[in-house]
Amino acid sequence: MPMTELFDLPISLKPRDYLNVLPVSVIEISASTNGIREESGHDQESSRSGFSQFPHEIAETCAQLFLRDCKHVVDPFAGWGERGDAMKRNGLTYSGYDLSDDAIKSAKERYDVDNIKADSRTVDVPTHDGLITCPPYWDLEQYQGKGLDKVRSWNEFLHEYREVLSRFASKAERGATYCIASGDWRDKGIYYDLTFQTESILKDLGFIPHDKVIISRLTISKVKIMIPQAKRLGYTVKVHETLSVFKKK
């Protein structure tokens, strides 16, 4: 909001009372206009052939609502810079780590975000009071570098994912806020429950639930290719992810 508009606000209201995204429990994602890879044409091909940028609506909600009072926000899987951009534009100190040279370059070129090339399994984690991230989807999307998505099995992925969250949680201050966007998927008849696993890990690490947001892609997803199989096998087509928000005890 421009500063001139702030001066016109009633004296009892603060800038944080005005959000770019309506703070509701289901947030509908708009179509990407500048994604690293545009949303696939799901009428003809599976979404697994590519991946899209982190939704700006979710990055803004985290920056303006959940993380607004944080002194230092970290991101173990920083990606293409959308989250770092939102943190920076909202005046938050942000440290993002990623293994992909392409992602780091894109974050700098698109958003002037200086993500750090590092493996979150070994990086020296700074003390922080906020975290925002979206973990890699094992054996589903293709990422550059030898990250968690490249491990041999789902169980090994979960082990290493837990280790990453544990390493970061050990440096989180009491009361720290963690915002993690994740989704579930099926592959070859197996259901991968990444959201449940994420929430279970955080609870084990001493975090308590603070909020949960459904990230809906219903209005922009074209799921015709998946509907016949879903009907035949008796399950739903996934058109949403979940933003899980936790506070450290």
mmCIF file of C-alpha atoms in Angstrom:
data_model
loop_
_atom_site.group_PDB
_atom_site.id
_atom_site.type_symbol
_atom_site.label_atom_id
_atom_site.label_comp_id
_atom_site.label_asym_id
_atom_site.label_seq_id
_atom_site.Cartn_x
_atom_site.Cartn_y
_atom_site.Cartn_z
ATOM 1 C CA MET A 1 0.000 0.000 0.000
ATOM 2 C CA PRO A 2 1.431 3.448 -0.942
ATOM 3 C CA MET A 3 2.473 5.568 2.025
ATOM 4 C CA THR A 4 0.049 8.320 1.018
ATOM 5 C CA GLU A 5 -2.809 5.861 1.456
ATOM 6 C CA LEU A 6 -1.528 4.838 4.870
ATOM 7 C CA PHE A 7 -1.851 8.413 6.093
ATOM 8 C CA ASP A 8 -5.545 8.335 5.167
ATOM 9 C CA LEU A 9 -6.264 5.272 7.326
ATOM 10 C CA PRO A 10 -8.200 5.613 10.581
ATOM 11 C CA ILE A 11 -5.687 6.130 13.381
ATOM 12 C CA SER A 12 -6.739 2.868 15.069
ATOM 13 C CA LEU A 13 -5.788 0.769 12.045
ATOM 14 C CA LYS A 14 -2.322 -0.431 11.058
ATOM 15 C CA PRO A 15 -0.905 -1.438 7.642
ATOM 16 C CA ARG A 16 -1.171 -5.114 8.647
ATOM 17 C CA ASP A 17 -4.973 -4.717 8.726
ATOM 18 C CA TYR A 18 -4.869 -4.530 4.938
ATOM 19 C CA LEU A 19 -3.809 -7.691 3.126
ATOM 20 C CA ASN A 20 -3.314 -8.332 -0.572
ATOM 21 C CA VAL A 21 -4.936 -11.750 -0.167
ATOM 22 C CA LEU A 22 -8.174 -12.387 1.720
ATOM 23 C CA PRO A 23 -7.254 -14.374 4.869
ATOM 24 C CA VAL A 24 -9.613 -17.297 4.414
ATOM 25 C CA SER A 25 -9.050 -21.027 4.871
ATOM 26 C CA VAL A 26 -9.319 -21.810 1.137
ATOM 27 C CA ILE A 27 -7.305 -19.679 -1.283
ATOM 28 C CA GLU A 28 -7.962 -20.047 -5.005
ATOM 29 C CA ILE A 29 -4.806 -19.826 -7.085
ATOM 30 C CA SER A 30 -4.821 -17.764 -10.257
ATOM 31 C CA ALA A 31 -3.201 -18.902 -13.483
ATOM 32 C CA SER A 32 0.515 -18.227 -13.670
ATOM 33 C CA THR A 33 1.656 -15.605 -16.148
ATOM 34 C CA ASN A 34 5.393 -15.845 -15.520
ATOM 35 C CA GLY A 35 6.062 -19.363 -14.315
ATOM 36 C CA ILE A 36 9.386 -21.108 -14.819
ATOM 37 C CA ARG A 37 7.397 -23.690 -16.671
ATOM 38 C CA GLU A 38 3.829 -22.811 -17.526
ATOM 39 C CA GLU A 39 1.068 -25.061 -16.238
ATOM 40 C CA SER A 40 0.825 -28.120 -18.451
ATOM 41 C CA GLY A 41 -2.159 -28.647 -20.697
ATOM 42 C CA HIS A 42 -3.811 -31.257 -18.516
ATOM 43 C CA ASP A 43 -6.369 -32.142 -21.169
ATOM 44 C CA GLN A 44 -3.559 -33.716 -23.153
ATOM 45 C CA GLU A 45 -0.807 -34.574 -20.669
ATOM 46 C CA SER A 46 -0.215 -35.275 -17.020
ATOM 47 C CA SER A 47 0.955 -32.446 -14.760
ATOM 48 C CA ARG A 48 3.986 -34.579 -13.928
ATOM 49 C CA SER A 49 5.663 -33.387 -17.118
ATOM 50 C CA GLY A 50 6.465 -30.045 -15.517
ATOM 51 C CA PHE A 51 6.195 -27.876 -12.442
ATOM 52 C CA SER A 52 4.869 -24.399 -11.804
ATOM 53 C CA GLN A 53 6.025 -21.483 -9.713
ATOM 54 C CA PHE A 54 5.129 -21.152 -6.049
ATOM 55 C CA PRO A 55 1.746 -19.392 -5.847
ATOM 56 C CA HIS A 56 2.178 -15.685 -5.178
ATOM 57 C CA GLU A 57 -1.091 -15.666 -3.231
ATOM 58 C CA ILE A 58 0.378 -18.112 -0.714
ATOM 59 C CA ALA A 59 3.742 -16.352 -0.501
ATOM 60 C CA GLU A 60 1.954 -13.050 0.177
ATOM 61 C CA THR A 61 -0.352 -14.599 2.769
ATOM 62 C CA CYS A 62 2.630 -16.007 4.640
ATOM 63 C CA ALA A 63 4.583 -12.746 4.447
ATOM 64 C CA GLN A 64 1.707 -10.478 5.459
ATOM 65 C CA LEU A 65 -0.112 -12.716 7.934
ATOM 66 C CA PHE A 66 1.852 -15.590 9.435
ATOM 67 C CA LEU A 67 5.459 -14.354 9.213
ATOM 68 C CA ARG A 68 4.943 -10.602 9.449
ATOM 69 C CA ASP A 69 6.680 -10.209 12.837
ATOM 70 C CA CYS A 70 9.647 -12.476 12.105
ATOM 71 C CA LYS A 71 13.185 -11.183 12.305
ATOM 72 C CA HIS A 72 14.719 -13.866 10.063
ATOM 73 C CA VAL A 73 12.881 -16.237 7.716
ATOM 74 C CA VAL A 74 14.680 -19.261 6.234
ATOM 75 C CA ASP A 75 13.809 -21.576 3.348
ATOM 76 C CA PRO A 76 15.545 -24.970 2.994
ATOM 77 C CA PHE A 77 14.164 -25.548 -0.542
ATOM 78 C CA ALA A 78 14.192 -22.013 -1.923
ATOM 79 C CA GLY A 79 13.237 -22.803 -5.526
ATOM 80 C CA TRP A 80 12.771 -20.095 -8.131
ATOM 81 C CA GLY A 81 12.581 -17.038 -5.896
ATOM 82 C CA GLU A 82 8.872 -16.377 -5.442
ATOM 83 C CA ARG A 83 8.944 -16.828 -1.676
ATOM 84 C CA GLY A 84 12.106 -14.780 -1.290
ATOM 85 C CA ASP A 85 10.562 -12.021 -3.380
ATOM 86 C CA ALA A 86 7.465 -11.886 -1.174
ATOM 87 C CA MET A 87 9.554 -11.785 1.982
ATOM 88 C CA LYS A 88 11.784 -9.032 0.612
ATOM 89 C CA ARG A 89 8.894 -6.876 -0.596
ATOM 90 C CA ASN A 90 7.306 -7.111 2.822
ATOM 91 C CA GLY A 91 10.469 -6.070 4.632
ATOM 92 C CA LEU A 92 11.449 -9.478 6.014
ATOM 93 C CA THR A 93 15.012 -10.794 6.209
ATOM 94 C CA TYR A 94 15.157 -14.036 4.188
ATOM 95 C CA SER A 95 17.787 -16.748 3.644
ATOM 96 C CA GLY A 96 16.988 -19.311 0.962
ATOM 97 C CA TYR A 97 19.019 -22.427 0.124
ATOM 98 C CA ASP A 98 18.823 -24.492 -3.054
ATOM 99 C CA LEU A 99 20.944 -26.947 -5.051
ATOM 100 C CA SER A 100 19.795 -25.849 -8.504
ATOM 101 C CA ASP A 101 22.004 -23.405 -10.402
ATOM 102 C CA ASP A 102 19.086 -22.690 -12.738
ATOM 103 C CA ALA A 103 16.753 -21.853 -9.868
ATOM 104 C CA ILE A 104 19.318 -19.624 -8.172
ATOM 105 C CA LYS A 105 20.011 -17.797 -11.423
ATOM 106 C CA SER A 106 16.313 -17.357 -12.146
ATOM 107 C CA ALA A 107 15.610 -16.033 -8.633
ATOM 108 C CA LYS A 108 18.282 -13.397 -9.119
ATOM 109 C CA GLU A 109 17.232 -12.409 -12.636
ATOM 110 C CA ARG A 110 13.492 -12.340 -12.023
ATOM 111 C CA TYR A 111 13.266 -11.071 -8.470
ATOM 112 C CA ASP A 112 16.754 -9.918 -7.476
ATOM 113 C CA VAL A 113 16.668 -12.579 -4.767
ATOM 114 C CA ASP A 114 20.088 -13.901 -3.748
ATOM 115 C CA ASN A 115 19.452 -17.519 -2.832
ATOM 116 C CA ILE A 116 22.413 -19.523 -1.577
ATOM 117 C CA LYS A 117 23.633 -22.659 -3.335
ATOM 118 C CA ALA A 118 23.728 -25.206 -0.531
ATOM 119 C CA ASP A 119 22.390 -28.570 0.537
ATOM 120 C CA SER A 120 20.016 -28.170 3.469
ATOM 121 C CA ARG A 121 21.143 -31.576 4.719
ATOM 122 C CA THR A 122 24.563 -30.097 5.524
ATOM 123 C CA VAL A 123 24.294 -26.285 5.468
ATOM 124 C CA ASP A 124 25.080 -24.278 8.600
ATOM 125 C CA VAL A 125 21.546 -23.263 9.585
ATOM 126 C CA PRO A 126 21.228 -19.780 11.110
ATOM 127 C CA THR A 127 19.121 -18.982 14.135
ATOM 128 C CA HIS A 128 15.668 -17.954 12.911
ATOM 129 C CA ASP A 129 12.105 -17.329 13.971
ATOM 130 C CA GLY A 130 10.351 -18.098 10.699
ATOM 131 C CA LEU A 131 10.429 -20.652 7.902
ATOM 132 C CA ILE A 132 8.616 -20.866 4.598
ATOM 133 C CA THR A 133 9.170 -23.624 2.053
ATOM 134 C CA CYS A 134 7.749 -26.189 -0.324
ATOM 135 C CA PRO A 135 9.578 -29.543 -0.183
ATOM 136 C CA PRO A 136 10.553 -31.438 -3.337
ATOM 137 C CA TYR A 137 8.090 -34.073 -4.524
ATOM 138 C CA TRP A 138 9.962 -37.363 -4.522
ATOM 139 C CA ASP A 139 10.095 -39.224 -7.855
ATOM 140 C CA LEU A 140 7.453 -36.932 -9.338
ATOM 141 C CA GLU A 141 8.919 -33.641 -10.526
ATOM 142 C CA GLN A 142 12.402 -33.247 -11.933
ATOM 143 C CA TYR A 143 14.810 -30.922 -10.110
ATOM 144 C CA GLN A 144 18.419 -30.040 -10.870
ATOM 145 C CA GLY A 145 21.090 -31.298 -8.501
ATOM 146 C CA LYS A 146 21.322 -34.316 -6.221
ATOM 147 C CA GLY A 147 18.547 -33.366 -3.839
ATOM 148 C CA LEU A 148 16.049 -35.306 -1.785
ATOM 149 C CA ASP A 149 13.967 -36.105 -4.859
ATOM 150 C CA LYS A 150 16.816 -38.268 -6.182
ATOM 151 C CA VAL A 151 16.998 -40.721 -3.267
ATOM 152 C CA ARG A 152 16.127 -44.361 -3.981
ATOM 153 C CA SER A 153 12.903 -44.850 -2.052
ATOM 154 C CA TRP A 154 10.002 -43.028 -0.436
ATOM 155 C CA ASN A 155 11.135 -44.181 3.008
ATOM 156 C CA GLU A 156 14.637 -42.856 2.380
ATOM 157 C CA PHE A 157 13.136 -39.570 1.191
ATOM 158 C CA LEU A 158 11.081 -39.266 4.375
ATOM 159 C CA HIS A 159 14.146 -40.015 6.496
ATOM 160 C CA GLU A 160 16.211 -37.298 4.831
ATOM 161 C CA TYR A 161 13.281 -34.867 4.800
ATOM 162 C CA ARG A 162 12.877 -35.374 8.543
ATOM 163 C CA GLU A 163 16.599 -34.766 9.002
ATOM 164 C CA VAL A 164 16.379 -31.454 7.133
ATOM 165 C CA LEU A 165 13.415 -30.245 9.177
ATOM 166 C CA SER A 166 15.105 -31.446 12.359
ATOM 167 C CA ARG A 167 18.305 -29.536 11.547
ATOM 168 C CA PHE A 168 16.361 -26.336 10.921
ATOM 169 C CA ALA A 169 14.053 -26.801 13.915
ATOM 170 C CA SER A 170 17.075 -27.115 16.201
ATOM 171 C CA LYS A 171 17.999 -23.531 15.271
ATOM 172 C CA ALA A 172 14.447 -22.171 15.502
ATOM 173 C CA GLU A 173 13.681 -19.812 18.358
ATOM 174 C CA ARG A 174 10.842 -20.550 20.740
ATOM 175 C CA GLY A 175 7.601 -19.324 19.171
ATOM 176 C CA ALA A 176 9.018 -19.577 15.632
ATOM 177 C CA THR A 177 6.457 -19.884 12.839
ATOM 178 C CA TYR A 178 6.857 -22.555 10.151
ATOM 179 C CA CYS A 179 4.840 -22.349 6.915
ATOM 180 C CA ILE A 180 5.164 -25.419 4.694
ATOM 181 C CA ALA A 181 3.185 -25.925 1.488
ATOM 182 C CA SER A 182 2.836 -29.559 0.424
ATOM 183 C CA GLY A 183 0.618 -31.845 -1.592
ATOM 184 C CA ASP A 184 -0.233 -35.518 -1.970
ATOM 185 C CA TRP A 185 -0.083 -37.605 -5.136
ATOM 186 C CA ARG A 186 -0.476 -41.093 -6.556
ATOM 187 C CA ASP A 187 1.934 -43.028 -8.701
ATOM 188 C CA LYS A 188 1.560 -46.618 -9.863
ATOM 189 C CA GLY A 189 -1.231 -47.243 -7.410
ATOM 190 C CA ILE A 190 0.655 -45.896 -4.394
ATOM 191 C CA TYR A 191 -0.612 -42.868 -2.451
ATOM 192 C CA TYR A 192 2.124 -40.530 -1.216
ATOM 193 C CA ASP A 193 0.871 -38.543 1.777
ATOM 194 C CA LEU A 194 3.470 -35.780 1.989
ATOM 195 C CA THR A 195 1.186 -33.371 3.856
ATOM 196 C CA PHE A 196 0.434 -35.868 6.630
ATOM 197 C CA GLN A 197 4.110 -36.769 6.881
ATOM 198 C CA THR A 198 5.117 -33.102 7.084
ATOM 199 C CA GLU A 199 2.654 -32.382 9.859
ATOM 200 C CA SER A 200 3.664 -35.515 11.769
ATOM 201 C CA ILE A 201 7.347 -34.572 11.601
ATOM 202 C CA LEU A 202 6.698 -31.050 12.841
ATOM 203 C CA LYS A 203 4.659 -32.319 15.776
ATOM 204 C CA ASP A 204 7.456 -34.739 16.662
ATOM 205 C CA LEU A 205 9.893 -31.809 16.590
ATOM 206 C CA GLY A 206 7.933 -29.859 19.168
ATOM 207 C CA PHE A 207 5.704 -27.695 16.997
ATOM 208 C CA ILE A 208 1.984 -27.176 17.525
ATOM 209 C CA PRO A 209 -0.605 -26.484 14.789
ATOM 210 C CA HIS A 210 -1.407 -22.799 14.305
ATOM 211 C CA ASP A 211 -3.400 -22.710 11.063
ATOM 212 C CA LYS A 212 -4.071 -24.562 7.841
ATOM 213 C CA VAL A 213 -4.933 -23.250 4.376
ATOM 214 C CA ILE A 214 -6.188 -25.223 1.392
ATOM 215 C CA ILE A 215 -4.425 -24.094 -1.788
ATOM 216 C CA SER A 216 -7.035 -24.697 -4.461
ATOM 217 C CA ARG A 217 -6.181 -25.009 -8.154
ATOM 218 C CA LEU A 218 -9.666 -26.159 -9.108
ATOM 219 C CA THR A 219 -10.509 -23.254 -11.392
ATOM 220 C CA ILE A 220 -7.227 -23.433 -13.348
ATOM 221 C CA SER A 221 -6.704 -27.204 -13.522
ATOM 222 C CA LYS A 222 -7.704 -29.208 -16.561
ATOM 223 C CA VAL A 223 -8.062 -32.711 -15.251
ATOM 224 C CA LYS A 224 -9.885 -34.521 -18.049
ATOM 225 C CA ILE A 225 -6.977 -36.860 -18.657
ATOM 226 C CA MET A 226 -7.089 -38.099 -15.045
ATOM 227 C CA ILE A 227 -10.850 -38.369 -14.535
ATOM 228 C CA PRO A 228 -11.403 -41.722 -16.333
ATOM 229 C CA GLN A 229 -8.658 -43.417 -14.321
ATOM 230 C CA ALA A 230 -9.839 -41.852 -11.069
ATOM 231 C CA LYS A 231 -13.392 -43.065 -11.666
ATOM 232 C CA ARG A 232 -12.187 -46.532 -12.617
ATOM 233 C CA LEU A 233 -9.958 -46.960 -9.559
ATOM 234 C CA GLY A 234 -12.158 -45.073 -7.098
ATOM 235 C CA TYR A 235 -10.208 -42.003 -6.006
ATOM 236 C CA THR A 236 -10.253 -38.250 -6.554
ATOM 237 C CA VAL A 237 -8.101 -36.114 -8.820
ATOM 238 C CA LYS A 238 -5.882 -33.921 -6.669
ATOM 239 C CA VAL A 239 -6.396 -30.206 -7.431
ATOM 240 C CA HIS A 240 -5.111 -28.754 -4.170
ATOM 241 C CA GLU A 241 -2.154 -28.526 -1.837
ATOM 242 C CA THR A 242 -2.069 -27.618 1.854
ATOM 243 C CA LEU A 243 -0.283 -24.822 3.658
ATOM 244 C CA SER A 244 0.468 -26.132 7.158
ATOM 245 C CA VAL A 245 1.342 -23.447 9.722
ATOM 246 C CA PHE A 246 3.008 -24.405 12.992
ATOM 247 C CA LYS A 247 4.469 -22.635 16.028
ATOM 248 C CA LYS A 248 7.431 -23.957 17.998
ATOM 249 C CA LYS A 249 6.673 -24.563 21.661
#
